[in-house]
Short mmCIF file of C-alpha atoms and ligand atoms in Angstrom, two decimals:
data_model
loop_
_atom_site.label_atom_id
_atom_site.label_comp_id
_atom_site.label_asym_id
_atom_site.label_seq_id
_atom_site.Cartn_x
_atom_site.Cartn_y
_atom_site.Cartn_z
CA MET X 359 -2.67 60.85 6.54
CA THR X 360 0.01 63.28 7.54
CA ASP X 361 2.00 65.45 5.19
CA LYS X 362 5.22 64.98 7.09
CA ALA X 363 8.21 64.85 4.78
CA ARG X 364 9.54 61.33 4.30
CA PRO X 365 13.16 61.13 3.17
CA PHE X 366 14.26 58.29 0.85
CA SER X 367 16.86 57.40 3.45
CA GLU X 368 14.23 55.66 5.57
CA LEU X 369 13.89 53.01 2.85
CA PRO X 370 16.04 49.88 2.66
CA LEU X 371 18.01 51.15 -0.36
CA SER X 372 21.74 50.81 -1.02
CA THR X 373 24.01 53.70 -0.10
CA ALA X 374 24.84 54.16 -3.78
CA ALA X 375 21.18 54.32 -4.72
CA LEU X 376 20.52 56.90 -2.01
CA ALA X 377 23.48 59.02 -3.09
CA ASN X 378 22.23 58.92 -6.68
CA LEU X 379 18.75 60.05 -5.59
CA THR X 380 20.27 63.00 -3.78
CA GLN X 381 22.21 63.86 -6.90
CA LEU X 382 19.00 63.80 -8.93
CA GLY X 383 17.47 66.22 -6.43
CA TYR X 384 15.11 63.56 -5.08
CA VAL X 385 15.34 64.13 -1.34
CA GLU X 386 11.83 63.57 -0.09
CA MET X 387 9.49 60.94 -1.40
CA THR X 388 6.35 62.11 -3.11
CA PRO X 389 3.20 60.90 -1.28
CA ILE X 390 2.62 57.99 -3.66
CA GLN X 391 6.26 56.96 -3.32
CA ALA X 392 6.05 57.10 0.47
CA ALA X 393 2.89 55.01 0.40
CA SER X 394 3.95 52.41 -2.15
CA LEU X 395 7.72 51.94 -1.89
CA PRO X 396 7.77 50.18 1.52
CA ILE X 397 5.20 47.69 0.20
CA ALA X 398 6.90 47.19 -3.16
CA LEU X 399 10.36 46.83 -1.62
CA ALA X 400 8.95 44.18 0.72
CA GLY X 401 8.07 42.15 -2.37
CA ARG X 402 4.29 42.48 -2.17
CA ASP X 403 2.03 42.84 -5.19
CA LEU X 404 0.62 46.33 -5.39
CA ILE X 405 -2.12 48.40 -6.96
CA ALA X 406 -1.24 52.07 -6.74
CA GLN X 407 -3.43 54.89 -7.89
CA ALA X 408 -2.32 58.51 -8.04
CA LYS X 409 -2.67 61.35 -10.48
CA THR X 410 -0.36 62.14 -13.37
CA GLY X 411 2.87 63.81 -12.29
CA SER X 412 2.92 62.32 -8.81
CA GLY X 413 6.13 60.33 -9.25
CA LYS X 414 4.78 56.85 -9.97
CA THR X 415 7.67 55.98 -12.30
CA ALA X 416 10.30 56.19 -9.57
CA ALA X 417 7.99 54.29 -7.23
CA PHE X 418 8.09 51.14 -9.33
CA SER X 419 11.56 51.72 -10.81
CA LEU X 420 13.28 51.83 -7.43
CA ALA X 421 11.49 48.64 -6.43
CA LEU X 422 12.47 46.71 -9.54
CA LEU X 423 16.03 48.00 -9.42
CA ALA X 424 16.41 46.89 -5.80
CA ARG X 425 15.74 43.27 -6.80
CA LEU X 426 17.90 43.34 -9.89
CA ASP X 427 21.10 41.35 -10.18
CA ALA X 428 23.29 43.16 -12.72
CA ARG X 429 25.63 40.17 -13.06
CA ARG X 430 22.81 37.99 -14.24
CA TYR X 431 22.32 38.48 -17.99
CA ALA X 432 18.62 37.90 -18.32
CA VAL X 433 15.46 39.98 -18.42
CA GLN X 434 14.47 40.40 -14.78
CA ALA X 435 11.90 43.17 -15.05
CA LEU X 436 9.30 44.12 -17.63
CA VAL X 437 7.36 47.39 -17.66
CA LEU X 438 4.32 47.56 -19.91
CA CYS X 439 3.27 51.06 -21.02
CA PRO X 440 0.47 52.22 -23.32
CA THR X 441 2.49 54.32 -25.79
CA ARG X 442 5.98 54.79 -27.06
CA GLU X 443 6.37 58.28 -25.54
CA LEU X 444 5.48 56.92 -22.14
CA ALA X 445 7.81 53.97 -22.61
CA ASP X 446 10.60 56.38 -23.58
CA GLN X 447 9.94 58.52 -20.50
CA VAL X 448 9.98 55.46 -18.26
CA THR X 449 13.19 54.16 -19.85
CA GLN X 450 14.90 57.50 -19.28
CA GLU X 451 13.79 57.62 -15.65
CA ILE X 452 14.97 54.04 -15.01
CA ARG X 453 18.34 54.83 -16.58
CA ARG X 454 18.73 57.87 -14.35
CA LEU X 455 17.79 55.90 -11.27
CA ALA X 456 20.05 53.01 -12.28
CA ARG X 457 23.17 55.15 -12.57
CA ALA X 458 24.20 54.01 -9.08
CA GLU X 459 24.73 50.49 -10.39
CA GLU X 460 27.11 49.60 -13.13
CA ASN X 461 26.01 48.30 -16.49
CA ILE X 462 22.32 47.88 -16.13
CA LYS X 463 20.85 47.54 -19.58
CA VAL X 464 17.40 48.93 -20.22
CA LEU X 465 15.80 48.31 -23.58
CA THR X 466 12.66 49.90 -25.04
CA LEU X 467 10.52 47.71 -27.28
CA CYS X 468 7.65 49.50 -28.98
CA GLY X 469 5.74 49.26 -32.21
CA GLY X 470 6.17 51.66 -35.09
CA THR X 471 9.83 50.74 -35.56
CA PRO X 472 11.29 47.66 -37.27
CA MET X 473 11.58 44.41 -35.29
CA ARG X 474 15.01 43.41 -36.49
CA PRO X 475 17.18 45.99 -34.68
CA GLN X 476 15.19 45.25 -31.53
CA THR X 477 15.87 41.56 -31.91
CA ALA X 478 19.55 42.30 -32.36
CA SER X 479 19.58 44.40 -29.16
CA LEU X 480 17.82 41.60 -27.31
CA GLU X 481 20.53 39.18 -28.40
CA HIS X 482 23.06 41.45 -26.71
CA GLY X 483 21.18 40.98 -23.49
CA ALA X 484 19.03 43.30 -21.36
CA HIS X 485 18.11 43.41 -17.69
CA ILE X 486 15.00 45.52 -17.98
CA ILE X 487 12.50 45.80 -20.82
CA VAL X 488 10.10 48.69 -21.19
CA GLY X 489 7.56 48.43 -23.96
CA THR X 490 4.07 48.38 -25.34
CA PRO X 491 2.00 45.20 -24.93
CA GLY X 492 1.56 44.56 -28.67
CA ARG X 493 5.24 44.67 -29.51
CA ILE X 494 6.24 42.64 -26.45
CA MET X 495 3.71 40.01 -27.61
CA ASP X 496 5.31 40.00 -31.06
CA HIS X 497 8.73 39.31 -29.58
CA LEU X 498 7.40 36.59 -27.30
CA GLU X 499 5.67 34.89 -30.22
CA ARG X 500 8.81 34.95 -32.32
CA GLY X 501 10.89 33.66 -29.47
CA SER X 502 13.22 36.67 -29.51
CA LEU X 503 12.29 37.53 -25.92
CA SER X 504 12.22 35.19 -22.96
CA LEU X 505 10.65 36.08 -19.63
CA ASP X 506 11.72 32.94 -17.78
CA ALA X 507 13.99 34.86 -15.38
CA LEU X 508 11.52 37.65 -14.69
CA ASN X 509 11.12 38.87 -11.10
CA THR X 510 9.00 41.96 -11.56
CA LEU X 511 6.15 42.79 -13.91
CA VAL X 512 4.93 46.38 -13.94
CA LEU X 513 1.72 47.55 -15.56
CA ASP X 514 2.16 51.31 -15.86
CA GLU X 515 -0.75 53.56 -16.80
CA ALA X 516 -2.95 50.48 -16.58
CA ASP X 517 -6.15 52.46 -17.07
CA ARG X 518 -4.83 53.94 -20.27
CA MET X 519 -3.71 50.54 -21.57
CA LEU X 520 -7.23 49.27 -20.97
CA ASP X 521 -8.66 52.33 -22.77
CA MET X 522 -6.53 51.40 -25.72
CA GLY X 523 -7.80 47.85 -25.83
CA PHE X 524 -4.68 46.13 -24.58
CA PHE X 525 -6.40 43.79 -22.11
CA ASP X 526 -5.84 40.66 -24.16
CA ASP X 527 -2.25 41.47 -24.97
CA ILE X 528 -1.49 42.21 -21.33
CA ALA X 529 -3.11 38.92 -20.38
CA LYS X 530 -1.02 37.01 -22.90
CA VAL X 531 2.19 38.63 -21.73
CA ALA X 532 1.38 38.06 -18.06
CA ARG X 533 0.73 34.37 -18.72
CA GLN X 534 4.24 34.02 -20.10
CA CYS X 535 5.79 35.41 -16.92
CA PRO X 536 6.86 33.05 -14.14
CA LYS X 537 4.16 32.48 -11.51
CA GLU X 538 6.63 33.40 -8.77
CA ARG X 539 6.98 37.07 -9.47
CA GLN X 540 6.00 40.45 -8.14
CA THR X 541 3.38 42.40 -10.06
CA LEU X 542 3.00 46.15 -9.62
CA LEU X 543 0.04 47.94 -11.17
CA PHE X 544 0.04 51.73 -11.46
CA SER X 545 -2.86 53.79 -12.66
CA ALA X 546 -4.16 57.34 -12.57
CA THR X 547 -7.79 56.28 -12.29
CA TYR X 548 -9.57 53.09 -11.24
CA PRO X 549 -12.00 51.98 -13.92
CA GLU X 550 -13.70 48.55 -13.72
CA GLY X 551 -11.19 46.76 -15.89
CA ILE X 552 -8.48 47.30 -13.28
CA ALA X 553 -10.21 45.00 -10.82
CA LYS X 554 -10.43 42.35 -13.51
CA LEU X 555 -6.74 42.72 -14.35
CA SER X 556 -5.74 42.52 -10.74
CA GLN X 557 -7.91 39.48 -9.97
CA GLN X 558 -6.31 37.59 -12.82
CA PHE X 559 -2.70 38.67 -12.52
CA LEU X 560 -1.95 40.00 -9.06
CA ARG X 561 -1.58 37.92 -5.92
CA ASN X 562 -3.16 39.29 -2.80
CA PRO X 563 -2.21 42.84 -3.73
CA LYS X 564 -2.02 45.75 -1.34
CA GLU X 565 -3.94 48.77 -2.55
CA VAL X 566 -2.70 52.32 -2.23
CA LYS X 567 -4.85 55.19 -3.37
CA LEU X 568 -4.07 58.86 -3.07
CA GLU X 569 -7.03 61.15 -3.22
CA GLU X 570 -6.80 64.13 -5.49
CA ARG X 571 -5.80 67.09 -3.45
CA HIS X 572 -4.98 70.14 -5.44
CA ASP X 573 -3.51 73.18 -3.88
CA ASN X 574 -6.22 75.68 -4.63
CA SER X 575 -3.92 78.59 -4.05
CA LYS X 576 -1.90 77.49 -7.06
CA ILE X 577 -4.68 76.58 -9.47
CA ARG X 578 -7.05 79.44 -10.09
CA GLN X 579 -10.21 78.14 -11.66
CA ARG X 580 -12.64 80.21 -13.70
CA PHE X 581 -15.67 79.27 -15.74
CA TYR X 582 -17.06 81.21 -18.71
CA GLU X 583 -20.51 80.66 -20.15
CA VAL X 584 -20.52 80.49 -23.96
CA THR X 585 -22.91 79.69 -26.76
CA GLU X 586 -21.81 77.01 -29.22
CA ASP X 587 -21.06 79.76 -31.76
CA GLU X 588 -18.77 81.57 -29.36
CA ARG X 589 -16.88 78.58 -28.01
CA LEU X 590 -13.89 78.24 -30.34
CA HIS X 591 -13.44 81.98 -30.68
CA ALA X 592 -13.48 82.35 -26.89
CA VAL X 593 -10.29 80.25 -26.63
CA GLY X 594 -8.36 82.98 -28.44
CA MET X 595 -9.93 85.60 -26.17
CA LEU X 596 -8.71 83.69 -23.12
CA LEU X 597 -5.22 83.40 -24.57
CA ASN X 598 -5.02 87.10 -25.37
CA HIS X 599 -6.31 88.06 -21.95
CA TYR X 600 -4.23 85.72 -19.74
CA ARG X 601 -1.26 85.41 -22.11
CA PRO X 602 0.04 82.08 -20.80
CA VAL X 603 3.32 80.91 -22.34
CA SER X 604 2.19 77.27 -22.52
CA THR X 605 -1.40 76.07 -22.57
CA ILE X 606 -3.10 72.74 -23.11
CA ALA X 607 -6.57 73.14 -24.61
CA PHE X 608 -8.62 70.01 -23.95
CA CYS X 609 -11.40 69.02 -26.32
CA ASN X 610 -13.78 66.10 -25.97
CA THR X 611 -13.42 64.95 -29.57
CA LYS X 612 -10.87 64.76 -32.36
CA ASN X 613 -13.10 66.86 -34.61
CA GLN X 614 -13.27 69.61 -32.04
CA CYS X 615 -9.45 69.52 -31.87
CA ARG X 616 -9.21 69.92 -35.60
CA ASP X 617 -11.69 72.80 -35.72
CA LEU X 618 -10.05 74.61 -32.84
CA LEU X 619 -6.63 74.24 -34.41
CA ASP X 620 -7.92 75.89 -37.60
CA VAL X 621 -9.48 78.78 -35.67
CA LEU X 622 -6.41 79.40 -33.52
CA ARG X 623 -4.05 79.32 -36.47
CA ALA X 624 -6.25 81.70 -38.43
CA GLN X 625 -5.94 84.06 -35.46
CA GLY X 626 -2.16 83.83 -35.61
CA PHE X 627 -1.53 81.61 -32.58
CA HIS X 628 1.20 79.01 -32.65
CA ALA X 629 -0.83 75.91 -31.95
CA LEU X 630 -0.34 72.20 -32.52
CA ALA X 631 -2.73 69.30 -32.08
CA LEU X 632 -2.16 65.96 -30.42
CA HIS X 633 -4.65 63.25 -31.29
CA GLY X 634 -4.74 59.57 -31.99
CA GLU X 635 -4.40 59.82 -35.75
CA LEU X 636 -0.91 61.29 -35.87
CA GLU X 637 1.98 59.17 -37.01
CA GLN X 638 4.62 58.48 -34.40
CA ARG X 639 7.11 60.93 -35.91
CA GLU X 640 4.49 63.68 -36.00
CA ARG X 641 3.59 63.05 -32.36
CA ASP X 642 7.25 63.29 -31.40
CA GLN X 643 7.58 66.60 -33.20
CA VAL X 644 4.47 68.04 -31.57
CA LEU X 645 5.58 67.06 -28.08
CA ILE X 646 9.11 68.30 -28.60
CA GLN X 647 7.94 71.70 -29.83
CA PHE X 648 5.47 72.08 -27.02
CA ALA X 649 7.89 71.04 -24.30
CA ASN X 650 10.66 73.31 -25.61
CA ARG X 651 8.32 76.31 -25.58
CA SER X 652 8.13 76.98 -29.30
CA CYS X 653 4.41 76.26 -29.43
CA SER X 654 1.93 78.25 -27.32
CA VAL X 655 -1.05 75.93 -27.37
CA LEU X 656 -1.31 72.17 -27.47
CA VAL X 657 -4.81 71.17 -28.54
CA ALA X 658 -5.51 67.66 -27.30
CA THR X 659 -8.05 65.01 -26.43
CA ASP X 660 -7.82 63.46 -22.98
CA VAL X 661 -6.68 60.13 -24.33
CA ALA X 662 -3.87 61.68 -26.37
CA ALA X 663 -2.53 63.79 -23.49
CA ARG X 664 -2.82 61.33 -20.65
CA GLY X 665 0.32 60.42 -18.78
CA LEU X 666 2.63 62.81 -20.53
CA ASP X 667 5.01 64.54 -18.19
CA ILE X 668 4.83 68.14 -19.31
CA ALA X 669 6.19 70.59 -16.81
CA GLN X 670 5.67 74.34 -16.83
CA LEU X 671 2.10 74.75 -17.90
CA GLU X 672 0.67 78.20 -17.21
CA ALA X 673 -2.86 77.33 -18.24
CA VAL X 674 -5.28 74.55 -19.00
CA ILE X 675 -8.32 75.47 -21.06
CA ASN X 676 -11.30 73.15 -21.02
CA VAL X 677 -12.79 73.90 -24.40
CA ASP X 678 -15.57 71.43 -23.70
CA VAL X 679 -16.72 70.32 -20.28
CA THR X 680 -15.90 66.66 -19.81
CA PRO X 681 -18.77 64.39 -18.77
CA ASP X 682 -16.54 62.80 -16.10
CA PRO X 683 -15.71 65.05 -13.09
CA GLU X 684 -12.66 62.90 -12.35
CA VAL X 685 -11.26 63.71 -15.79
CA HIS X 686 -11.85 67.40 -15.12
CA VAL X 687 -9.81 67.22 -11.94
CA HIS X 688 -7.06 65.48 -13.90
CA ARG X 689 -7.03 68.05 -16.64
CA ILE X 690 -6.70 71.01 -14.32
CA GLY X 691 -4.16 69.24 -12.13
CA ARG X 692 -1.68 69.64 -14.96
CA THR X 693 -1.30 73.33 -14.25
CA GLY X 694 -0.07 74.94 -11.05
CA ARG X 695 2.53 72.26 -10.41
CA ALA X 696 5.49 72.64 -8.11
CA ASP X 697 5.81 76.24 -7.05
CA GLN X 698 4.13 77.77 -10.09
CA ASP X 699 0.72 79.33 -10.37
CA GLY X 700 -1.64 78.11 -13.00
CA TRP X 701 -4.95 79.00 -14.58
CA ALA X 702 -7.69 76.45 -15.17
CA LEU X 703 -10.17 78.07 -17.54
CA SER X 704 -13.34 76.33 -18.62
CA LEU X 705 -15.91 77.12 -21.29
CA ALA X 706 -19.42 75.82 -20.71
CA SER X 707 -22.63 76.12 -22.69
CA MET X 708 -26.16 75.88 -21.26
CA ASN X 709 -26.24 72.25 -22.35
CA GLU X 710 -23.24 71.47 -20.20
CA MET X 711 -24.56 72.87 -16.93
CA GLY X 712 -25.38 69.37 -15.69
CA ARG X 713 -21.74 68.41 -16.11
CA VAL X 714 -20.62 71.57 -14.32
CA GLY X 715 -22.92 70.54 -11.46
CA GLY X 716 -21.10 67.21 -11.33
CA ILE X 717 -17.77 69.02 -11.09
CA GLU X 718 -19.06 71.24 -8.28
CA GLU X 719 -20.18 68.16 -6.41
CA ALA X 720 -16.83 66.42 -6.92
CA GLN X 721 -14.93 69.49 -5.76
CA GLY X 722 -17.24 70.16 -2.88
CA ARG X 723 -17.74 73.78 -3.83
CA ASP X 724 -19.33 76.00 -6.45
CA VAL X 725 -17.37 77.06 -9.50
CA GLU X 726 -16.60 80.70 -10.10
CA TRP X 727 -18.28 82.30 -13.15
CA HIS X 728 -16.79 85.18 -15.09
CA PRO X 729 -18.29 86.98 -18.11
CA LEU X 730 -16.68 86.66 -21.55
CA SER X 731 -17.09 90.41 -21.88
CA GLY X 732 -14.48 90.83 -19.14
CA LEU X 733 -11.80 89.38 -21.42
CA LYS X 734 -9.63 92.14 -22.88
CA PRO X 735 -6.41 91.62 -24.82
CA ALA X 736 -3.60 92.37 -22.38
CA SER X 737 -1.36 93.59 -25.20
CA ASP X 738 -1.74 94.59 -28.83
CA GLN X 739 1.17 92.31 -29.71
CA PRO X 740 0.30 88.79 -30.83
CA LEU X 741 0.97 86.02 -28.30
CA LEU X 742 4.13 84.31 -29.52
CA PRO X 743 6.05 81.46 -27.96
CA PRO X 744 9.45 82.55 -26.62
CA MET X 745 11.38 79.98 -28.63
CA GLU X 746 11.56 78.58 -32.15
CA THR X 747 12.64 75.08 -33.11
CA LEU X 748 15.33 74.28 -35.63
CA GLN X 749 15.27 70.79 -37.06
CA ILE X 750 18.63 69.37 -38.02
CA LEU X 751 18.43 66.41 -40.38
CA GLY X 752 20.65 63.98 -38.53
CA GLY X 753 20.26 62.34 -35.14
CA ARG X 754 21.35 59.32 -33.15
CA LYS X 755 22.02 57.41 -36.37
CA GLU X 756 24.66 60.05 -37.17
CA LYS X 757 25.88 59.91 -33.55
CA ILE X 758 24.90 63.51 -32.93
CA ARG X 759 24.69 64.41 -29.27
CA PRO X 760 23.14 67.52 -27.67
CA GLY X 761 26.63 68.80 -26.83
CA ASP X 762 27.58 68.80 -30.51
CA VAL X 763 24.70 71.11 -31.36
CA LEU X 764 25.24 73.35 -28.36
CA GLY X 765 28.92 73.51 -29.31
CA ALA X 766 28.16 74.49 -32.89
CA LEU X 767 25.82 77.27 -31.79
CA THR X 768 27.87 78.73 -28.96
CA GLY X 769 31.29 78.08 -30.52
CA GLU X 770 31.83 79.04 -34.11
CA ALA X 771 28.39 80.63 -34.55
CA GLY X 772 28.98 82.77 -31.47
CA PHE X 773 25.56 82.60 -29.81
CA ASN X 774 25.07 83.06 -26.11
CA GLY X 775 24.17 79.82 -24.31
CA SER X 776 21.27 81.59 -22.61
CA HIS X 777 19.56 81.85 -26.00
CA ILE X 778 19.63 78.11 -26.55
CA GLY X 779 16.84 76.00 -25.09
CA LYS X 780 16.10 72.29 -25.07
CA ILE X 781 17.90 69.99 -27.48
CA ASN X 782 16.22 66.72 -28.41
CA VAL X 783 18.06 64.10 -30.40
CA THR X 784 15.86 61.48 -32.05
CA GLU X 785 16.88 58.68 -34.35
CA PHE X 786 17.07 60.69 -37.55
CA SER X 787 16.65 64.31 -36.46
CA THR X 788 17.84 66.73 -33.84
CA TYR X 789 15.60 69.52 -32.59
CA VAL X 790 17.03 72.58 -30.92
CA ALA X 791 14.99 75.38 -29.41
CA VAL X 792 16.50 78.83 -29.79
CA ASP X 793 15.31 82.22 -28.65
CA ARG X 794 12.90 83.69 -31.19
CA SER X 795 15.17 86.73 -31.57
CA ILE X 796 18.08 84.68 -32.94
CA ALA X 797 16.15 81.98 -34.83
CA ARG X 798 16.79 83.17 -38.41
CA ASP X 799 20.39 83.96 -37.67
CA ALA X 800 20.91 80.57 -36.02
CA LEU X 801 19.37 78.85 -39.03
CA ARG X 802 21.72 80.67 -41.37
CA LYS X 803 24.85 80.02 -39.34
CA LEU X 804 24.07 76.37 -38.64
CA SER X 805 23.36 75.78 -42.34
CA ALA X 806 26.64 77.42 -43.30
CA GLY X 807 28.71 75.78 -40.57
CA LYS X 808 29.22 72.25 -39.35
CA VAL X 809 27.91 69.95 -36.63
CA LYS X 810 30.29 67.22 -35.53
CA GLY X 811 32.60 68.13 -38.40
CA LYS X 812 29.92 67.67 -41.03
CA LYS X 813 27.68 69.94 -43.04
CA VAL X 814 24.05 69.54 -42.01
CA LYS X 815 20.63 70.37 -43.44
CA VAL X 816 18.64 72.60 -41.10
CA ARG X 817 15.15 74.03 -41.24
CA LEU X 818 12.97 76.23 -39.07
CA MET X 819 9.83 74.42 -37.99
CA ASP X 820 6.91 76.82 -38.32
CA GLU X 821 4.53 74.34 -36.75
P1 LIG J 527 3.59 59.94 -12.93
O1 LIG J 527 4.09 58.66 -13.54
O2 LIG J 527 2.93 59.74 -11.60
O3 LIG J 527 2.72 60.71 -13.88
P2 LIG J 527 6.33 60.79 -13.08
O4 LIG J 527 6.92 59.54 -12.58
O5 LIG J 527 6.38 61.02 -14.56
O6 LIG J 527 4.82 60.90 -12.62
O7 LIG J 527 7.02 62.00 -12.27
C1 LIG J 527 6.73 63.35 -12.53
C2 LIG J 527 7.97 64.20 -12.31
O8 LIG J 527 8.37 64.24 -10.94
C3 LIG J 527 9.18 63.69 -13.07
O9 LIG J 527 9.76 64.78 -13.76
C4 LIG J 527 10.12 63.16 -12.00
O10 LIG J 527 11.47 63.34 -12.39
C5 LIG J 527 9.76 63.99 -10.79
N1 LIG J 527 9.95 63.29 -9.49
C6 LIG J 527 9.54 62.04 -9.19
N2 LIG J 527 9.83 61.73 -7.91
C7 LIG J 527 10.42 62.81 -7.36
C8 LIG J 527 10.94 63.11 -6.05
N3 LIG J 527 10.87 62.24 -5.04
N4 LIG J 527 11.49 64.33 -5.86
C9 LIG J 527 11.52 65.23 -6.87
N5 LIG J 527 11.05 65.01 -8.13
C10 LIG J 527 10.50 63.82 -8.38
MG1 LIG J 528 3.55 57.62 -15.26
#
């Protein structure tokens, strides 16, 4: 395959859609888009496999939008996703891509929130539904959702949905879709269950697979040999030596995550953990704080971190070596994206040397070993994240928008816009990242002042 740039303009897309893509800064297709869009736009069923962060969302979104008739008030496309965060990310991307067309309604239907408001939204009509299989099933069973007019069914992160035991729910949903439809299956890996899914629910699908090809000049990989006693402590040594602003530390188990979190916090690092046992609201808070750069280290299992679109990662630390070389390649592919450099640092004990051998085989070259003793703190200052997060009690329910918060901070309170980072508005809360140097002051002034003409409760989130 060649690496020649392929502009979106070579696709049969409307002029408005092309102009919108340009506005979004999407000029060239990513490789998976270039490989899958011509097939999907031609109406064929498709199985597409490419790593996280390769642009799969736009690949299926552009295809389903191209077939959509905005004047027809019926659900014409359904995207199944494994988790609510992923469904939210997909919904946002579809909305951005749909801006070219007027009045396309996209609705997210996931568990963990009450059914009734969702049912009410469905009554108002939606063109596109994005949701988790369980909740979609619930709506189908209650008759609040009809798929009779569906053209396109998308299974996004299919491998992850299978991991989470959604096979039966997916099957039930697929059986309620019209037989005459297009089915698009996207996945980062290709476990056995995918073949089973595709045999049952796809018709003569085309398969597109992009091999992992990491730019080695961007990801610098180093291995450190540790004893079991040294392992958790070594993570802090790596952080102090390399001083990455944002790091994901991958562990093989939830227990390891918990232990590492304790060790890192005791050492004064700002760390948060992402694992399956968190409540939805807690997961949201963790992801928001990590993405807005007010948390240095996200400690996670593979399952919990899969699929999340987290940009700007200076380092990935493999606290344990994964038994699956393909997972290793995935983990480290999260750093060194775009034009940034990244470190992929791995800790391995004698017992894990077999797994390291598997990685060397998969990569087609030996790994590079470095001694722990070479790790020296690069500064005597503790590693702190550049930002802190303020939580404002009040969100979409109170009709707060990011501009209201930015206005309150840069207007009356007098802060410089360059000190304000990401602002996330959720249903009941708003999170704003501010430069560490102004955090206390911002807390005080926001608490004393008003947002959207109202007094608000604000707190600093110290993890
Ligand atoms: P995946 O689903 O494969 O993990 P995403 O669809 O989440 O990947 O895309 C990763 C990031 O790349 C997103 O932030 C998205 O906005 C961006 N992106 C996707 N396609 C393009 C493109 N053609 N040009 C520039 N950026 C893109
Ligand atoms: Mg995706």
